[in-house]
Each structure stands twice: as C-alpha cells, then as structure tokens.
Coordinates of C-alpha atoms in Angstrom, one line a residue:
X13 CA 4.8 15.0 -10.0
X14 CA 5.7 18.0 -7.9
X15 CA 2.6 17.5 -6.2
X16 CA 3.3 13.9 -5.5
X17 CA 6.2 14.4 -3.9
X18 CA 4.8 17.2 -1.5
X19 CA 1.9 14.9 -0.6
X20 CA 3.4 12.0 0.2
X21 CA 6.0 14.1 2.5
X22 CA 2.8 15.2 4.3
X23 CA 1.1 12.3 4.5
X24 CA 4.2 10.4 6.3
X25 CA 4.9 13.6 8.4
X26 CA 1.3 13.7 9.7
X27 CA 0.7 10.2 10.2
X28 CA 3.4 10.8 12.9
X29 CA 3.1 14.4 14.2
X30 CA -0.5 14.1 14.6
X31 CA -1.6 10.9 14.1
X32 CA -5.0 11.4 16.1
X33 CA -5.9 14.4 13.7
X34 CA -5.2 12.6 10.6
X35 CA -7.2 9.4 12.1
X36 CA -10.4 11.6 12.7
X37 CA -9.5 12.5 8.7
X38 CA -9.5 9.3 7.3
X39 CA -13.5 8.3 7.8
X40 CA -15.1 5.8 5.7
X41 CA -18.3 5.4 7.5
X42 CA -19.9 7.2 4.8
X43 CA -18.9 4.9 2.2
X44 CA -19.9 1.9 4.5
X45 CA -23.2 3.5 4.4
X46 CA -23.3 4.0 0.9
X47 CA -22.8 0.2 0.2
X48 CA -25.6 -0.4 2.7
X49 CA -27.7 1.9 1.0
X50 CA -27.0 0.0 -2.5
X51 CA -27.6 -3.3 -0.7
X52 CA -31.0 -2.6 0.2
X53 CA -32.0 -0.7 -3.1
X54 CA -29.8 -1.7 -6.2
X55 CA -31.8 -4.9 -6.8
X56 CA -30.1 -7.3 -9.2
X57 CA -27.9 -4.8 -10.5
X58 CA -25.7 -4.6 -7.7
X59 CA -25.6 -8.3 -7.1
X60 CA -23.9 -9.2 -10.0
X61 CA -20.5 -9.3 -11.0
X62 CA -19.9 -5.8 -12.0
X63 CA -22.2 -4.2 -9.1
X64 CA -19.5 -2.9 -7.3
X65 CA -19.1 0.0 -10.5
X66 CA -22.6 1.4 -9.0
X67 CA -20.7 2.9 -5.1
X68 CA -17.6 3.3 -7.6
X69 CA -18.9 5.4 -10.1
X70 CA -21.0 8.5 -9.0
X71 CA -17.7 9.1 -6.4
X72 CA -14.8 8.5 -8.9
X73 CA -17.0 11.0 -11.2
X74 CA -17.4 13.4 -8.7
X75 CA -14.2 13.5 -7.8
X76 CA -12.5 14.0 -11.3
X77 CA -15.3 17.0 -11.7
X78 CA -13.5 18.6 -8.7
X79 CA -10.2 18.1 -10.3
X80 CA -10.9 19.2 -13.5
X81 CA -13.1 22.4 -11.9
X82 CA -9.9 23.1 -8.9
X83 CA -7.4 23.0 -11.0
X84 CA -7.1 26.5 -12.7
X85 CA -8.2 29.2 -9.9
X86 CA -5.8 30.7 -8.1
X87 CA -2.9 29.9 -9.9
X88 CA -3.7 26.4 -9.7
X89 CA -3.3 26.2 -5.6
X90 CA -7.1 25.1 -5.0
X91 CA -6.2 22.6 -6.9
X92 CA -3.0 21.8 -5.6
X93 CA -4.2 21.9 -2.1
X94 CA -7.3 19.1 -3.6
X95 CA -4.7 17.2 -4.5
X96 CA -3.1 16.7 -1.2
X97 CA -5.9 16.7 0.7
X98 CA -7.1 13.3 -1.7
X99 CA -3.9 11.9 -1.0
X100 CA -3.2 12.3 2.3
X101 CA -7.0 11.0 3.3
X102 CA -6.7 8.1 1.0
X103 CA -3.1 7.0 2.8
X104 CA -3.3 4.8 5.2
X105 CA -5.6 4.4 6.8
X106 CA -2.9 3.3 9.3
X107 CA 0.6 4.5 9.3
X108 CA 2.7 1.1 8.7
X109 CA 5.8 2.0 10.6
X110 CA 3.7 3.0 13.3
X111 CA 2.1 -0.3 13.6
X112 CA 5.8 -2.0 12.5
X113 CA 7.2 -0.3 15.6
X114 CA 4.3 -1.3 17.8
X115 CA 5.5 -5.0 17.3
X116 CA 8.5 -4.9 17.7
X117 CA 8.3 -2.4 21.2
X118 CA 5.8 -4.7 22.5
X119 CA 6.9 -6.1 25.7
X120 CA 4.2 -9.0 26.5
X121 CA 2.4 -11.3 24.4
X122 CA -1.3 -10.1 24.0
X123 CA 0.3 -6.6 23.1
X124 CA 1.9 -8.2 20.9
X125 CA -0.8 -10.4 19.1
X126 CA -2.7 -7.1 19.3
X127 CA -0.4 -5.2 17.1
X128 CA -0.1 -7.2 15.1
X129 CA -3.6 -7.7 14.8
X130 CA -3.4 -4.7 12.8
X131 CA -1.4 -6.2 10.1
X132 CA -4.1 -8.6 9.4
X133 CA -2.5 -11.7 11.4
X134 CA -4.2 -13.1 13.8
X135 CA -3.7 -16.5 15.9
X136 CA -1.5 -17.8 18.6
X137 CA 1.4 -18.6 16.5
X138 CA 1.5 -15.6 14.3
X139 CA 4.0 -13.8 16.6
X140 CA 6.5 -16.6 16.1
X141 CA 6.1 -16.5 12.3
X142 CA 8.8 -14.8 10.5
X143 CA 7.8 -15.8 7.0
X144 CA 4.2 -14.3 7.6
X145 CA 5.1 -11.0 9.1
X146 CA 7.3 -10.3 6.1
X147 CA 4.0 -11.4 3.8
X148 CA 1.7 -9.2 6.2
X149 CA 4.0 -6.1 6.0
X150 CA 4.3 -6.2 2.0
X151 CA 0.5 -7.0 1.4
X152 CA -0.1 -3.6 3.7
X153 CA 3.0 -2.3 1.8
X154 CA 0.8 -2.4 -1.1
X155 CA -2.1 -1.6 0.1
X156 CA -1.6 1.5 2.5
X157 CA 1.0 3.2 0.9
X158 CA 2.6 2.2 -3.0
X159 CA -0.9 1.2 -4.4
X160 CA -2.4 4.7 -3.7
X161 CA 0.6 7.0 -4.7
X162 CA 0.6 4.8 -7.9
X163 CA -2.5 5.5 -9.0
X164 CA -2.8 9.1 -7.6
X165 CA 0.8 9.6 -9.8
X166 CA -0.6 8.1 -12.9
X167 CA -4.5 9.6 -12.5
X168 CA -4.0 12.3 -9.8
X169 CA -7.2 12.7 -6.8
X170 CA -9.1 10.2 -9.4
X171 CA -6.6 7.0 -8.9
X172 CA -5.9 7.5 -5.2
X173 CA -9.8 7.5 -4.7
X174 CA -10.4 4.8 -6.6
X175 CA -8.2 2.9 -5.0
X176 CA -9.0 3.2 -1.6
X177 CA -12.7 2.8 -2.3
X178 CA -11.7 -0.5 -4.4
X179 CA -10.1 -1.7 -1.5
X180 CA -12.3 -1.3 1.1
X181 CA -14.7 -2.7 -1.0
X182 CA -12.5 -5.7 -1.8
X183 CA -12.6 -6.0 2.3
X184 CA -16.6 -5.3 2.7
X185 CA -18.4 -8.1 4.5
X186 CA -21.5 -7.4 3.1
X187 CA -21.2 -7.6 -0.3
X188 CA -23.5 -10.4 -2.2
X189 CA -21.4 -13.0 -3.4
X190 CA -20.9 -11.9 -7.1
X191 CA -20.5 -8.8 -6.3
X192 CA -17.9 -9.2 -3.9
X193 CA -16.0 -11.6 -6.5
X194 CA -16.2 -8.7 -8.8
X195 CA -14.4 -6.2 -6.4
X196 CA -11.7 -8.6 -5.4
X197 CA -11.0 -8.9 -9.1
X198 CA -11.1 -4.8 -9.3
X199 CA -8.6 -4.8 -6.3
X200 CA -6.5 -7.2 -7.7
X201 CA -6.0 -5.6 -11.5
X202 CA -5.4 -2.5 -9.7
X203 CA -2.3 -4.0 -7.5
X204 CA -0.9 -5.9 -10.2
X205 CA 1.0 -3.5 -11.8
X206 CA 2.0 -1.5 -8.1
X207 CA 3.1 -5.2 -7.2
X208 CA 5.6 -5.5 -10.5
X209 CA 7.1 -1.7 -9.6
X210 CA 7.5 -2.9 -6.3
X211 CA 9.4 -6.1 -7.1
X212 CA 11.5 -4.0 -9.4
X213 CA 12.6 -1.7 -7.2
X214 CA 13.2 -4.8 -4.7
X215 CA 15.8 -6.0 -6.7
X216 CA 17.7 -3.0 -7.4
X217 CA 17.2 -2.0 -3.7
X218 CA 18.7 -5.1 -2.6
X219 CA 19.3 -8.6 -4.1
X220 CA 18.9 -8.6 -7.8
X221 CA 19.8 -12.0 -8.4
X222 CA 17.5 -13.3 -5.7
X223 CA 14.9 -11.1 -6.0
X224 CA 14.7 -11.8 -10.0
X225 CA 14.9 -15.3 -9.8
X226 CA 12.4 -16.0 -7.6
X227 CA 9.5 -13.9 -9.4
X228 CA 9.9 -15.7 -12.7
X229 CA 9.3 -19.1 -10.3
X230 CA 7.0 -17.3 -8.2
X231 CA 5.0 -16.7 -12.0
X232 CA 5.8 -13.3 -11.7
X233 CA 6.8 -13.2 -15.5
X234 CA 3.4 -14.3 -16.7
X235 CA 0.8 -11.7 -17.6
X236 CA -2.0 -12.5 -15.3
X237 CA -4.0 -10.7 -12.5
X238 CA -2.8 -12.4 -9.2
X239 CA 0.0 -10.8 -7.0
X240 CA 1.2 -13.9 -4.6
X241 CA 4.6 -13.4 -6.7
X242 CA 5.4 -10.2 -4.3
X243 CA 5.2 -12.1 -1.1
X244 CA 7.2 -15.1 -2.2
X245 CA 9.9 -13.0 -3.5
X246 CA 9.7 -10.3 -0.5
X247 CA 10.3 -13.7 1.7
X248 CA 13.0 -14.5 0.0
X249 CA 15.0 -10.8 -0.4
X250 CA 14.6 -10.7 3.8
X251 CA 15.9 -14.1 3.8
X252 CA 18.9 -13.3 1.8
X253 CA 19.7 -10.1 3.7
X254 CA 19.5 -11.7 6.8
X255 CA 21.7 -14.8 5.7
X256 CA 24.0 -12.1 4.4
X257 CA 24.2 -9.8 7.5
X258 CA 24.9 -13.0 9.2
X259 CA 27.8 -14.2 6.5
X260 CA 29.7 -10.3 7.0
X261 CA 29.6 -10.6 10.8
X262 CA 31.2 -13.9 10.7
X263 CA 33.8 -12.8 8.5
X264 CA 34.9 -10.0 10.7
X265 CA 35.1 -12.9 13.6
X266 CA 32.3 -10.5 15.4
X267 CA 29.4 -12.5 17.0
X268 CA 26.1 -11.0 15.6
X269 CA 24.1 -9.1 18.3
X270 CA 20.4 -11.1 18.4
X271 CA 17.7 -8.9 17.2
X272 CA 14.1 -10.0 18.4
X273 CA 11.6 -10.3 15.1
X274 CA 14.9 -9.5 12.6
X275 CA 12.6 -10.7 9.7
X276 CA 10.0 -7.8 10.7
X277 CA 12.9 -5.4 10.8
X278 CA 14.2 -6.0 7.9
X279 CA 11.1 -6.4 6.1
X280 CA 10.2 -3.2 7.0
X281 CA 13.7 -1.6 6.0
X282 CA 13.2 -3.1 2.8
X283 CA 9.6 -1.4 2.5
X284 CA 11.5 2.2 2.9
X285 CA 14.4 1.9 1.0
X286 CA 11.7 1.0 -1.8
X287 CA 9.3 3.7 -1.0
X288 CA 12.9 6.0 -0.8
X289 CA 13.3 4.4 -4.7
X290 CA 10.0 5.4 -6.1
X291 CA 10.4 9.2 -4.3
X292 CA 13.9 9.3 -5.6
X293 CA 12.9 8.5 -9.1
X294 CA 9.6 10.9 -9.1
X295 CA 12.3 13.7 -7.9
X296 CA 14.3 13.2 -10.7
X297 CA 11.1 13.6 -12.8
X298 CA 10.5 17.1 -11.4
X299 CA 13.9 18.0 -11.5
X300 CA 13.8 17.3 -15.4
X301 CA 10.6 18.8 -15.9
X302 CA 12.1 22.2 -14.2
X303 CA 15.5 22.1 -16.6
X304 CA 13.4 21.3 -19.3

C-alpha cells in the first residue's frame, strides 16, 4: 500500500510538472495495433462475446510474470520501481484537473467547446450544461484516476493494466459487434465496485443524507453491473453544496460572488476531497502495517 501511495503522488505530480514527458509515456498505439492484428486473424474466436479475453490475456499474463519475477531482486526496488512505472503509465491518460482547469480559464467559446471536448461532451449546448459537466467529470473520475488505483491497490501492475486495456477496449471502434458488447460488459463489472467506493466516500466527504438517499433511488442498492447510480447521485451532492453555499451566504446578509461554471468547480472539488479520502485511508493502512 506503500507503494500506492508513492505512485499515485508521482503520477499527479508528473501529470503537472512535465506533462509532455508523461504524454509521450502513455502510448497505446501498440495496443490499437494489436486489436487490428486480432481483427484480421482471430477468425470467429474473436468475434464473439468473450473475444476481447484473446488482446487481454497474453498482456495481463505477461505482466504478472514481470511482477512475480521483479519483485525480490534488489531488495525488492526493481520491483518497486515496476510498480510505479505500471501505475503511473496506466493514469490518465489525461490529467483531469488539467482539462478541469482548461474549462473553466477558457475565455471564448470554441476553446471552450474544445476543452471540454476532452471530457467526452461535445455539441453546442454542452457548455451551458451544468448537470452534464458534473456527469462528464465523475465518469472520467472513474475512469482516469479511482478505477486504476483500485485495481492496481487490490492486484498491483496486473489490475492497473487490466484496466486501462479494458477500457480502451470498451472505447475501440473497431470491435465486431459481440465482441465489443463483451468488453463494455468487462468495463462495466470492473467500475462497479470503484463506482460504490466512490459514492461512499461521497457521502462522508460531503452530504450523507443526500448522497445516500439518492443511490438507493438511483438503484444503487441493487446488486447489478450498471453504474448510472454514480452520476445521479454526483448531480445531486453538487446540487446540495451549491444550494448550501448559497443558504450560508444569505445568512451572513453577504451577496454570493458569481462563479462562472460553479457546478464544474464544485464537481471537481468533490472529485479531490474523494481522491484525498481514499489516500487518507490507504495511509492509515501503511501506518498500521509499520506499528504492527
């Protein structure tokens, strides 16, 4: 857990101090490649439902043979080094604050539409939409930053892998139809549990009441693979805050300064107080382990 902690640190610290470097780090085109490959030679086998385990496979295997094989010499600090070096290359790929802040400092409107482009929201009306920014940063939330250190924390270089390649599969335009189906399904077993952390920590971060009540109507109680429950109630929480901020300021008879995109801001304050949970909780881990 140690190493978790470590990695993570780097990976935010990188993404910002030399974001170019770590871009030029983060390559998929090999993978891309690899799914072409499979396209054109895994015959019936790779159309199918459970194709997508033939890219998965020989790479998630590979990868745990380097764990297993890195981990002893030197004291373990090949290994340790693997470790970040997994992480930190399946972050991302973007850094969300960076993108976050490119919204919000956007001065013009095709800037603006451009960033946040990069969310995954696209159309004229998409920089107006409060609601959907707040979705847009949670589902990337999920994606770029709590669904690999999940996986990485529970399976180490294996998980993060894994889930990176799962998602960018989920994502791959190529894919025949069953298989496709098949790695959105992959994708979406993998985030299901990250999406439950992440509403739990949402609630003791910020709103219980609010944020518990609306994942059990959201379905968020019921034991099924489909996430929608964590941009409902992520709506919601920014909602409250916001109604909440506004509530204080008119009690102290101060007029509320207005913020342009406050449900982006606060959607994104929410993301890093949760993030902030999760490190603060693996910390105590180590600490434990240490007294222990």
């Amino acid at each position: 857990m140690s190493i978790t902690l470590v990695a993570v640190v780097l990976a935010l610290v990188l993404g910002h101090v030399a974001p170019a470097l770590v871009a030029s780090f983060r390559q998929y085109g090999w993978y891309t490649a690899w799914l072409h490959w499979l396209g054109e030679s895994g015959g019936d086998a790779w159309r199918g439902r459970y194709g997508i385990a033939l890219a998965l496979a020989p790479i998630v295997l590979l990868v745990a043979l380097l764990q297993w094989m890195l981990d002893g010499p030197v004291y373990g600090l090949v290994g340790l080094l693997f470790d970040i070096a997994v992480l930190v290359y399946a972050w991302g790929p973007r850094d969300l604050d960076v993108d976050v802040e490119a919204i919000i400092d956007a001065h013009d409107a095709p800037t603006r539409r451009a960033a946040i482009a990069r969310l995954g929201l696209t159309g004229e009306t998409a920089a107006l939409d409060g609601p959907a920014l707040v979705e847009a940063v949670f589902a990337n939330a999920l994606q770029r930053w709590f669904g690999v250190l999940f996986w990485f924390l529970l399976l180490g270089p294996v998980g993060a892998i894994l889930y990176r390649l799962a998602a960018r599969s989920a994502s791959a335009p190529d894919l025949p139809e069953q298989n496709s189906r098949g790695a959105r399904a992959l994708k979406t077993a993998l985030d299901w549990p990250v999406a439950q952390l992440m509403t739990l920590a949402m609630a003791l971060v910020g709103n219980f009441d609010t944020v518990f009540s609306t994942w059990r109507e959201a379905g968020g109680a019921r034991f099924r693979p489909d996430t929608g429950f964590l941009a409902q109630v992520a709506r919601a929480s920014v909602r409250g805050e916001l109604a909440e901020e506004a509530e204080e300021y008119a009690e102290e008879g101060m007029v509320q300064a207005m913020r342009e995109l406050p449900e982006l801001r606060d959607a994104m304050s929410l993301v890093w107080r949760i993030l902030l949970l999760w490190l603060a909780v693996l910390a105590v881990f180590v600490i434990g382990g240490w007294v222990s």
